[in-house]
Amino acid sequence: MNGKAIIETKNLTKIYHVDGREIRAVDNLNLTVYEGELFGYLGPNGSGKTTTILMLLGLIQPTSGEGKVAGYDIIRESKMIRRVAGYIPERYSFYEDLSAYENLEYFAKLNNIPKNEVEERIKWALEIVELSKWINAPVKTFSRGMKQRLALANVLIRKPKIIFLDEPTAGLDPHATAKFRSLIKKLNNEFNITIFLSSHMLHEVRQICNKIGFLKDGRLIAIDTIDGFMNKMGIKVILEATNINHKIIKSIESLNDVNKVLKVNDKLVIYARNDVRLDISKIVTGLGEYVLTLKIEPPTLEEVFFIVYGEKGG
Amino acid sequence: MSTIIIALKEFSDHVTSRRFLILFTLLSVLSVLSAFSSISRAFIGEVKMFSDILTLGRLSIIYLIGELGPLIGIALGFDSISKEIESGSMLLLLSCPIYRDTILNGKILGGLLTIILALGTSTILLTGFTLAQIGIAPTSEEIIRLILYFLASIIYILSYMALSMLTSIISKRTSISLLTSISIWIFFTFIMPMIASSLATILPEEDIEGKIRIMTITLLLTPVQHYYTLSRNIISPKFSIDPFSIFPRRSIVKPLTLIESLNLTWPNLAIITSLLVIFVAASYIKFLKEEIR
Ligand SMILES: Nc1ncnc2c1ncn2[C@@H]1O[C@H](COP(=O)(O)OP(=O)(O)OP(=O)(O)O)[C@@H](O)[C@H]1O
Ligand SMILES: [Mg+2]
């Protein structure tokens, strides 16, 4: 899906100084996200996800480097970016005493929505996020899941090209999470809104996104489509034998095509670039044991990250 | 345009808040009391002109606004920024296509409207009540003086609002902001005058000049002193107070013209206005580069 780039950064860097120590919250980030993508920005706590988003929206100043969102410079034209980009922060709050409608109306006005369109757009957006029934209810009566959908309506009203979601399902119950995720996909699908979703949960990103950037200590250490990641990893072979001894493991590990060998209970899990079943079977019999099972399984994305990046998602 | 949208929301938040209603009621009640006190003065013949009503006695509106006005300003400002940062609505506000100064402008404008409402009500109550009782109507010059006094009072209260807004921005914590602002108000309005008189008592009995000098220097460090002086000078043609003297002397010779009074007023007004400008400017500088997440 190599269309037009909607996010482009060049050596984007944010450095904090804490007690004389330098923290590179975002470190020379070179990132491109294309229009229409469901981009997952994956990284553990403190890896710099929020910092990246805030810089892209012009809400904090980068230390160095540059970036563009929707063609606008993040330093000089950030106001224009906020006109076409929606943002759902990690932690935020509406005005709790005001109703859903009053909240959306206030923000719609601040988004220069023409007066005669405000009501219509609010109703349209609330319909999409299935909150029409609660249009006049004060936000303080909303559940966390409803507030999150209200936040989505709030950004929909400005008809955005891109929505930044920072850990959007943190604190939602499974039902609300599922509902929210399908809503995000729907927005991407029906309105072709680019989604930039940050998360520390691999399984979340995998469910929603078609492309993943993996962030660690402020650095983008991998970026690819999900298929791309899976191909890099190759295949997974499961071996059960009469006795899996040290010698067998050593020999398998020394095979050219093998990336990694793990002993799980009394099974051996072998990650390899090619089908190495024949070699394995030879090794096992050659060392005087018998093969009980030898089968290929597709690796999970979790395994890909665990093996390739030494990180475990979820 | 965005400034006005924010200002109107601020205004409606203020006037519907319990905090404001309490202060508003207090100010109104005190204004009526102030009117009654001037009415009783009228019976003993002290009040001859309309402007006397406003400047005579411990319950005059000058003291009322001088001492209580800052509290209104603080009530409008101390949580204006920190509350939205603490709750998280600030992030939603910031994610709109507006600049940060718009947010401050809106909040200041909203506060200004609220001050005008509060002060306007109390002035109308006060003048209405006294007028009805003693029937001394203000001359057209007195009306102009009253309007100018009204504007100066707004600046005075606004400067305290800007101060508390600044503490709100710096501390990012509502409770700390409130404590800081209230402490500053109490210190400069009530403690400093006490310090002034105790410093004076330290000096030997006969050193009257020294006593006066030390009191003057101390009191001139307080905004409220400048407010008192400018208020008397602007409201009443009978006052001719040196802007940097602390004694509210009356002009014995003849009433001052409006121009003469204004000439006496501007130094004090300039000082209070510069406080306002400093607090507002500091708020902008701090808020514009503040990282909010
Ligand atoms: N204002 C600040 N001052 C100093 N360091 C900061 C500041 N803000 C963020 N950091 C540091 O920058 C790094 C990146 O933080 P950031 O919030 O972007 O991470 P994140 O990926 O969003 O993490 P999380 O999953 O916890 O939300 C962290 O090490 C954090 O401690
Ligand atoms: Mg974060």
XYZ file of C-alpha atoms and ligand atoms in Angstrom:
639
model
C 0.000 0.000 0.000
C 2.586 2.569 -1.012
C 0.412 5.582 -1.585
C 1.053 9.088 -0.396
C 2.953 9.562 2.808
C 0.880 11.202 5.517
C 3.550 11.144 8.214
C 7.206 11.658 7.455
C 9.902 12.281 10.003
C 13.596 12.827 9.580
C 15.889 12.249 12.534
C 13.168 13.423 14.855
C 14.648 13.584 18.334
C 13.468 14.607 21.771
C 15.927 14.764 24.597
C 15.025 15.380 28.227
C 17.449 16.200 30.958
C 16.617 14.712 34.302
C 19.056 15.256 37.171
C 21.828 16.007 34.709
C 21.144 12.763 32.909
C 20.184 12.752 29.265
C 17.042 10.839 28.333
C 16.524 10.275 24.639
C 12.765 9.886 24.699
C 12.734 9.750 20.898
C 16.002 9.082 19.165
C 16.567 9.926 15.502
C 13.196 8.687 14.377
C 12.816 8.163 10.651
C 9.262 7.091 10.131
C 6.937 7.086 7.167
C 3.248 6.255 7.424
C 1.135 6.165 4.290
C -2.382 7.388 3.746
C -5.008 4.839 4.599
C -2.767 2.677 6.728
C -3.683 1.210 10.079
C -0.349 1.827 11.663
C 0.538 0.252 14.975
C 3.196 2.023 16.993
C 4.330 -0.667 19.321
C 6.660 -0.256 22.225
C 7.040 -0.981 25.923
C 6.409 1.612 28.629
C 8.639 4.632 28.353
C 9.783 3.815 24.833
C 8.656 7.200 23.520
C 5.263 6.590 21.940
C 3.457 9.493 23.549
C 6.403 11.798 23.002
C 6.341 10.979 19.296
C 2.629 11.674 18.981
C 2.867 14.952 20.855
C 5.676 16.104 18.586
C 3.740 15.120 15.480
C 0.812 17.238 16.677
C 3.050 20.169 17.471
C 2.189 19.993 21.157
C 5.798 19.614 22.242
C 8.903 20.887 20.506
C 11.413 18.412 19.127
C 15.008 18.832 20.244
C 16.169 18.249 16.678
C 15.056 16.737 13.419
C 11.986 17.465 11.409
C 8.653 16.041 10.427
C 5.555 16.528 8.377
C 1.988 15.429 8.912
C -0.418 15.699 5.991
C 2.138 17.865 4.266
C 2.399 20.372 7.115
C 5.564 21.038 9.021
C 5.259 19.940 12.642
C 7.083 22.976 13.963
C 5.839 25.817 11.785
C 2.388 24.608 10.739
C 1.197 22.634 13.713
C -2.101 24.482 13.835
C -2.901 23.205 10.338
C -1.999 19.701 11.448
C -4.467 19.885 14.311
C -7.072 20.918 11.789
C -6.765 17.646 9.879
C -5.594 15.317 12.619
C -7.603 13.973 15.511
C -5.965 13.014 18.774
C -7.183 10.802 21.558
C -4.675 11.140 24.369
C -3.626 8.432 26.762
C -5.280 10.287 29.649
C -7.792 13.044 29.121
C -11.138 14.177 30.313
C -14.151 15.907 28.899
C -15.986 18.533 30.910
C -17.771 16.086 33.151
C -20.672 18.317 34.119
C -21.536 19.116 30.535
C -23.528 16.776 28.341
C -22.071 14.847 25.450
C -23.632 17.337 23.085
C -22.339 20.391 24.945
C -18.835 18.981 25.019
C -18.804 18.174 21.339
C -20.364 21.518 20.508
C -17.639 23.388 22.378
C -14.842 21.532 20.639
C -16.597 21.720 17.281
C -16.700 25.493 17.584
C -13.022 25.557 18.460
C -12.449 23.540 15.311
C -14.087 26.210 13.182
C -16.915 23.951 12.108
C -19.491 26.170 10.372
C -22.265 27.049 12.798
C -25.044 25.584 10.691
C -23.223 22.257 10.440
C -22.365 21.765 14.084
C -25.550 20.049 15.193
C -25.748 17.851 12.144
C -22.147 16.716 12.474
C -22.476 15.986 16.171
C -25.504 13.799 15.529
C -23.735 12.083 12.673
C -20.647 11.360 14.768
C -22.612 10.163 17.799
C -24.552 7.848 15.521
C -21.345 6.265 14.269
C -19.983 5.642 17.743
C -23.410 4.480 18.937
C -23.922 7.131 21.558
C -26.971 8.852 20.072
C -29.088 7.718 22.971
C -26.847 9.550 25.430
C -26.595 12.808 23.557
C -27.943 14.877 26.451
C -26.504 12.876 29.312
C -23.744 14.481 31.358
C -20.390 12.937 30.583
C -19.822 12.102 34.243
C -22.436 9.373 33.885
C -20.483 7.711 31.063
C -18.463 4.539 31.438
C -14.848 4.537 30.378
C -15.761 2.766 27.154
C -18.416 5.347 26.353
C -16.030 8.196 27.034
C -13.534 6.637 24.696
C -16.151 6.427 21.958
C -17.178 9.989 22.703
C -13.567 10.994 22.191
C -13.710 9.263 18.849
C -16.857 11.180 17.946
C -15.123 14.351 19.054
C -12.368 13.882 16.507
C -14.700 12.568 13.813
C -16.566 15.852 13.822
C -13.600 17.605 12.268
C -13.559 14.956 9.490
C -9.912 14.119 10.055
C -7.474 12.612 7.600
C -5.645 10.875 10.391
C -6.399 9.940 13.982
C -3.732 9.471 16.633
C -4.803 7.038 19.322
C -2.543 6.701 22.339
C -3.086 3.364 24.082
C -6.811 3.621 23.385
C -7.992 0.441 25.037
C -6.030 0.714 28.266
C -8.525 0.294 31.078
C -11.393 -0.940 28.926
C -13.117 -4.230 29.629
C -12.946 -6.913 26.922
C -16.347 -6.078 25.528
C -15.646 -2.347 25.289
C -12.232 -3.116 23.850
C -13.661 -5.275 21.085
C -16.271 -2.664 20.278
C -13.708 0.100 20.151
C -11.336 -1.866 17.958
C -13.997 -2.688 15.413
C -14.967 0.965 15.381
C -11.424 2.001 14.569
C -11.282 -0.474 11.713
C -14.605 0.777 10.447
C -13.390 4.372 10.371
C -10.370 3.313 8.401
C -12.429 1.193 6.090
C -15.390 3.446 5.396
C -13.851 6.882 5.575
C -10.300 5.998 4.639
C -8.991 7.696 7.786
C -5.389 6.839 8.511
C -4.982 5.382 11.976
C -1.881 5.840 14.084
C -2.322 3.645 17.114
C 0.190 3.389 19.899
C 0.168 0.392 22.150
C 2.392 -1.753 24.287
C 0.268 -4.778 23.498
C 1.317 -6.776 20.516
C -1.939 -8.675 20.325
C -3.863 -5.430 20.137
C -1.750 -4.051 17.351
C -1.930 -7.344 15.527
C -5.700 -7.381 15.668
C -6.170 -3.868 14.356
C -3.193 -2.864 12.291
C -1.742 -3.840 8.971
C 1.631 -2.292 9.584
C 3.753 -2.162 12.691
C 6.612 -0.008 13.838
C 8.474 -1.310 16.813
C 9.954 1.212 19.188
C 12.506 0.568 21.877
C 14.243 3.192 23.995
C 13.157 5.891 21.591
C 14.479 4.095 18.535
C 12.469 2.582 15.739
C 14.090 -0.815 15.516
C 11.761 -2.425 12.995
C 8.963 -1.411 10.717
C 7.084 -3.679 8.384
C 3.729 -5.106 7.452
C 2.534 -8.001 9.528
C 3.147 -10.364 6.599
C 6.614 -8.923 6.237
C 7.399 -9.672 9.855
C 6.117 -13.205 9.508
C 8.191 -13.851 6.419
C 11.316 -12.617 8.110
C 10.747 -15.183 10.764
C 10.205 -18.142 8.460
C 8.812 -21.239 10.053
C 8.565 -22.982 13.344
C 9.310 -26.696 13.745
C 8.158 -28.730 16.739
C 10.142 -31.793 17.653
C 9.360 -34.557 20.079
C 11.853 -37.394 20.467
C 12.538 -40.300 22.812
C 15.242 -38.279 24.509
C 16.203 -34.737 23.661
C 19.681 -34.424 24.990
C 22.286 -31.729 24.940
C 24.008 -33.127 21.904
C 20.865 -33.058 19.798
C 20.177 -29.447 20.701
C 23.742 -28.411 19.896
C 23.620 -30.116 16.516
C 20.317 -28.581 15.547
C 21.511 -25.166 16.617
C 24.509 -25.483 14.358
C 22.317 -25.969 11.296
C 22.648 -23.116 8.839
C 18.970 -22.295 8.466
C 18.128 -22.351 12.159
C 17.569 -19.041 13.922
C 16.828 -20.175 17.398
C 16.119 -23.308 19.378
C 14.030 -23.375 22.530
C 13.303 -26.255 24.851
C 9.697 -26.097 26.009
C 8.893 -28.874 28.488
C 9.942 -32.039 26.704
C 9.510 -30.541 23.259
C 11.936 -28.643 21.150
C 10.794 -25.541 19.281
C 12.987 -24.645 16.340
C 12.712 -21.367 14.470
C 14.173 -21.635 11.013
C 14.311 -19.849 7.711
C 13.513 -23.036 5.767
C 11.985 -26.406 6.249
C 14.701 -28.204 8.205
C 12.713 -31.294 9.162
C 14.861 -33.684 7.179
C 18.079 -32.430 8.777
C 16.555 -32.639 12.215
C 15.329 -36.142 11.705
C 18.817 -37.181 10.537
C 20.421 -35.633 13.598
C 18.044 -37.347 15.994
C 18.444 -40.786 14.486
C 22.157 -40.224 14.002
C 22.478 -39.719 17.741
C 20.581 -42.888 18.470
C 17.135 -41.559 19.378
C 13.732 -41.788 17.678
C 11.574 -38.982 16.362
C 8.069 -39.028 17.864
C 6.659 -35.860 16.311
C 8.122 -33.508 13.767
C 5.765 -30.875 12.448
C 5.640 -27.352 11.109
C 3.578 -24.644 12.746
C 3.199 -20.975 11.792
C 4.928 -18.781 14.341
C 2.876 -16.163 16.099
C 3.774 -12.515 15.868
C 4.598 -12.632 19.550
C 7.218 -15.221 18.823
C 8.618 -13.108 16.030
C 9.182 -10.239 18.390
C 10.441 -12.419 21.138
C 12.980 -14.087 18.915
C 14.008 -11.206 16.732
C 13.934 -8.344 19.189
C 14.192 -9.991 22.529
C 10.941 -8.364 23.547
C 7.741 -9.944 24.609
C 4.481 -8.225 23.747
C 1.206 -8.399 25.628
C -13.223 33.979 17.444
C -11.858 31.011 19.391
C -10.936 33.456 22.152
C -14.561 34.460 22.494
C -15.765 30.857 22.498
C -13.394 30.051 25.343
C -14.204 33.295 27.160
C -17.937 32.606 27.081
C -17.440 29.121 28.465
C -15.220 30.490 31.223
C -17.762 33.156 32.036
C -20.627 30.712 32.272
C -18.481 28.312 34.339
C -17.632 31.146 36.723
C -21.080 32.548 37.252
C -22.575 29.131 37.847
C -19.863 28.057 40.270
C -20.684 27.912 43.964
C -17.415 29.623 44.738
C -18.345 32.663 42.717
C -21.898 32.765 44.040
C -20.619 32.887 47.614
C -18.233 35.737 46.898
C -20.773 37.521 44.799
C -23.323 37.355 47.597
C -20.742 38.478 50.144
C -19.740 41.440 48.027
C -23.343 42.425 47.438
C -24.240 42.205 51.122
C -21.183 44.258 52.061
C -22.074 46.837 49.431
C -25.479 47.242 50.984
C -23.896 47.496 54.440
C -21.543 50.071 53.051
C -24.513 52.026 51.788
C -26.123 51.945 55.220
C -22.962 53.157 56.872
C -22.829 56.150 54.556
C -26.489 56.777 55.230
C -25.783 57.059 58.942
C -22.911 59.413 58.158
C -25.290 61.518 56.163
C -27.375 62.037 59.278
C -24.391 63.353 61.214
C -23.661 65.618 58.327
C -20.390 64.186 57.054
C -21.750 63.401 53.622
C -22.232 66.442 51.458
C -21.299 65.167 48.033
C -22.054 61.870 46.367
C -18.375 60.993 46.240
C -18.182 61.262 50.026
C -20.364 58.199 50.231
C -17.731 56.120 48.524
C -14.686 57.382 50.361
C -15.743 57.780 53.977
C -15.482 55.240 56.721
C -14.130 51.776 57.296
C -16.973 50.250 55.331
C -16.496 52.356 52.223
C -16.297 50.584 48.918
C -12.626 51.474 48.668
C -11.787 49.230 51.589
C -14.256 46.659 50.410
C -12.647 46.273 47.007
C -9.140 46.946 48.291
C -9.257 44.078 50.733
C -11.805 41.709 49.239
C -11.324 42.401 45.542
C -8.147 40.314 45.362
C -10.079 37.348 46.687
C -12.460 37.613 43.767
C -9.533 37.760 41.388
C -7.944 34.744 43.024
C -11.203 32.806 42.957
C -11.341 33.321 39.213
C -7.743 32.443 38.514
C -6.254 29.941 40.915
C -7.473 26.824 39.134
C -8.011 28.235 35.669
C -5.128 26.303 34.130
C -4.235 23.678 36.707
C -7.741 22.254 36.948
C -7.801 21.529 33.239
C -4.322 20.060 33.349
C -5.189 17.894 36.335
C -8.451 16.638 34.882
C -7.017 16.208 31.389
C -9.394 18.457 29.484
C -6.441 20.686 28.654
C -5.123 18.055 26.248
C -8.408 18.015 24.358
C -8.308 21.787 24.232
C -4.716 21.826 23.025
C -5.490 19.301 20.309
C -7.821 21.812 18.678
C -6.440 23.977 15.888
C -5.768 26.917 18.177
C -2.644 28.409 19.674
C -1.995 28.371 23.347
C -2.211 32.122 23.749
C -5.808 31.859 22.567
C -6.552 29.710 25.578
C -5.033 32.273 27.946
C -6.729 35.156 26.158
C -10.058 33.392 26.461
C -9.578 32.693 30.135
C -8.519 36.253 30.891
C -11.419 37.677 28.918
C -13.868 35.330 30.624
C -12.512 36.394 34.008
C -12.728 40.041 33.026
C -16.399 39.684 32.114
C -17.057 38.048 35.458
C -15.266 40.816 37.349
C -17.261 43.416 35.476
C -20.448 41.619 36.454
C -19.502 41.348 40.122
C -18.173 44.856 40.457
C -20.960 46.360 38.396
C -23.589 44.748 40.555
C -21.995 45.902 43.766
C -21.525 49.461 42.479
C -25.110 49.648 41.314
C -26.383 48.257 44.608
C -24.290 50.684 46.575
C -25.134 53.817 44.618
C -28.758 52.838 44.168
C -29.259 52.217 47.852
C -27.607 55.387 49.020
C -29.260 57.494 46.384
C -32.638 56.246 47.390
C -31.938 56.969 51.057
C -30.187 60.303 51.100
C -31.035 61.634 47.697
C -27.671 63.173 46.860
C -27.251 62.599 43.136
C -23.823 62.458 41.536
C -22.842 65.298 39.254
C -21.818 64.431 35.714
C -18.189 64.869 36.712
C -18.703 62.502 39.602
C -20.165 59.963 37.224
C -17.062 60.152 35.077
C -14.945 59.781 38.196
C -16.996 56.798 39.224
C -16.494 55.130 35.862
C -12.756 55.718 36.015
C -12.681 54.317 39.512
C -14.620 51.312 38.258
C -12.018 50.708 35.531
C -9.129 51.081 37.966
C -10.767 48.592 40.315
C -11.098 46.132 37.460
C -7.397 46.428 36.763
C -6.661 45.917 40.445
C -8.775 42.759 40.698
C -7.568 41.547 37.323
C -3.969 41.811 38.474
C -4.743 39.405 41.309
C -6.511 37.124 38.865
C -3.412 37.175 36.651
C -1.267 36.443 39.683
C -3.317 33.402 40.625
C -3.373 32.299 37.003
C 0.398 32.437 37.057
C 0.584 30.356 40.233
C -1.856 27.984 38.576
C 0.428 27.612 35.570
C 3.644 27.354 37.536
C 2.444 24.877 40.149
C 0.165 22.899 37.814
C -1.545 21.904 41.055
C -4.758 23.561 42.113
C -4.218 23.201 45.845
C -0.728 24.682 45.747
C -1.881 27.474 43.493
C -4.698 28.410 45.866
C -2.427 28.382 48.904
C 0.205 30.498 47.187
C -2.237 33.095 45.899
C -4.091 33.381 49.195
C -0.826 33.724 51.085
C 0.338 36.496 48.808
C -2.996 38.284 49.184
C -3.000 38.004 52.982
C 0.623 38.999 53.218
C 0.369 42.124 51.101
C -3.068 43.194 52.257
C -3.022 42.455 55.973
C 0.440 41.436 57.176
C 2.468 44.177 55.529
C 0.431 46.976 57.160
C 1.027 45.262 60.494
C 4.720 44.979 59.771
C 4.720 48.656 58.881
C 3.343 49.713 62.248
C 5.556 47.346 64.231
C 8.616 48.607 62.410
C 7.556 52.112 63.333
C 7.317 51.248 67.020
C 10.889 50.010 67.028
C 12.150 53.501 66.330
C 12.515 55.915 69.253
C 9.443 57.832 70.277
C 10.706 61.202 69.058
C 11.866 60.067 65.615
C 8.545 60.784 63.992
C 10.057 61.432 60.620
C 11.824 58.073 60.696
C 8.631 56.332 61.664
C 6.777 57.900 58.792
C 9.510 57.044 56.337
C 9.695 53.404 57.330
C 5.918 53.035 57.251
C 5.714 54.703 53.887
C 8.361 52.482 52.357
C 6.733 49.343 53.697
C 3.220 50.274 52.689
C 4.230 51.396 49.221
C 5.332 47.812 48.607
C 1.724 46.713 48.814
C -0.652 46.956 45.866
C -3.519 47.752 48.179
C -1.882 50.997 49.343
C -1.598 52.213 45.762
C -5.168 51.197 45.219
C -6.390 53.196 48.218
C -4.528 56.299 47.156
C -5.630 56.207 43.555
C -9.217 55.424 44.538
C -9.516 58.441 46.837
C -7.851 60.722 44.343
C -9.991 59.596 41.464
C -13.339 59.381 43.223
C -13.321 62.566 45.205
C -12.302 66.081 44.170
C -11.716 66.736 47.877
C -8.678 64.471 48.016
C -5.285 65.645 46.965
C -2.979 62.872 48.048
C 0.590 62.673 46.922
C 0.752 59.293 45.082
C 3.642 58.182 47.259
C 2.362 59.433 50.549
C 0.421 57.175 52.844
C -1.774 59.817 54.419
C -5.172 60.393 52.884
C -5.136 64.175 53.327
C -7.986 66.227 52.085
C -7.375 69.262 49.991
C -8.154 72.183 52.237
C -7.938 74.864 49.613
C -10.475 73.947 46.963
C -11.822 70.871 45.181
C -9.602 69.531 42.434
C -10.587 69.456 38.798
C -10.843 66.102 37.081
C -7.564 66.718 35.269
C -5.801 67.573 38.493
C -7.128 64.433 40.092
C -6.059 62.315 37.123
C -2.568 63.746 37.360
C -2.415 62.487 40.913
C -3.865 59.126 39.996
C -1.728 57.840 37.205
C 1.465 56.907 39.104
C -0.452 54.513 41.347
C -2.471 53.232 38.451
C 0.720 52.678 36.466
C 2.137 50.592 39.284
C -0.940 48.388 39.543
C -1.154 48.102 35.757
C 2.465 47.057 35.524
C 1.803 44.328 38.063
C -1.011 43.136 35.824
C 1.214 43.274 32.752
C 4.030 41.431 34.493
C 1.769 38.633 35.718
C 0.050 38.268 32.354
C 3.346 38.289 30.456
C 4.870 35.748 32.821
C 1.795 33.564 32.370
C 2.149 33.664 28.603
C 5.845 32.889 28.679
C 5.414 30.021 31.085
C 2.289 28.538 29.530
C 3.475 28.731 25.936
C 6.492 26.557 26.553
C 4.963 24.332 29.184
C 4.879 20.646 28.284
C 1.484 19.233 29.016
C 0.885 15.519 28.678
N 8.621 15.865 30.815
C 9.531 14.887 30.856
N 10.694 15.060 31.498
C 11.600 14.083 31.543
N 11.468 12.886 30.956
C 10.338 12.643 30.302
C 9.324 13.632 30.212
N 8.317 13.116 29.482
C 8.689 11.880 29.138
N 9.899 11.586 29.627
C 10.641 10.334 29.427
O 10.668 10.064 28.058
C 10.561 8.662 27.827
C 9.460 8.393 26.855
O 8.212 8.691 27.455
P 6.831 8.464 26.710
O 5.772 8.945 27.630
O 6.887 9.047 25.367
O 6.769 6.907 26.597
P 5.545 5.970 26.187
O 6.058 5.026 25.166
O 4.376 6.782 25.822
O 5.295 5.180 27.532
P 3.946 4.671 28.209
O 3.647 3.326 27.649
O 4.307 4.606 29.642
O 2.878 5.673 27.925
C 10.367 8.035 29.182
O 11.613 7.537 29.616
C 9.933 9.168 30.057
O 10.358 8.966 31.373
Mg 2.544 6.956 26.570
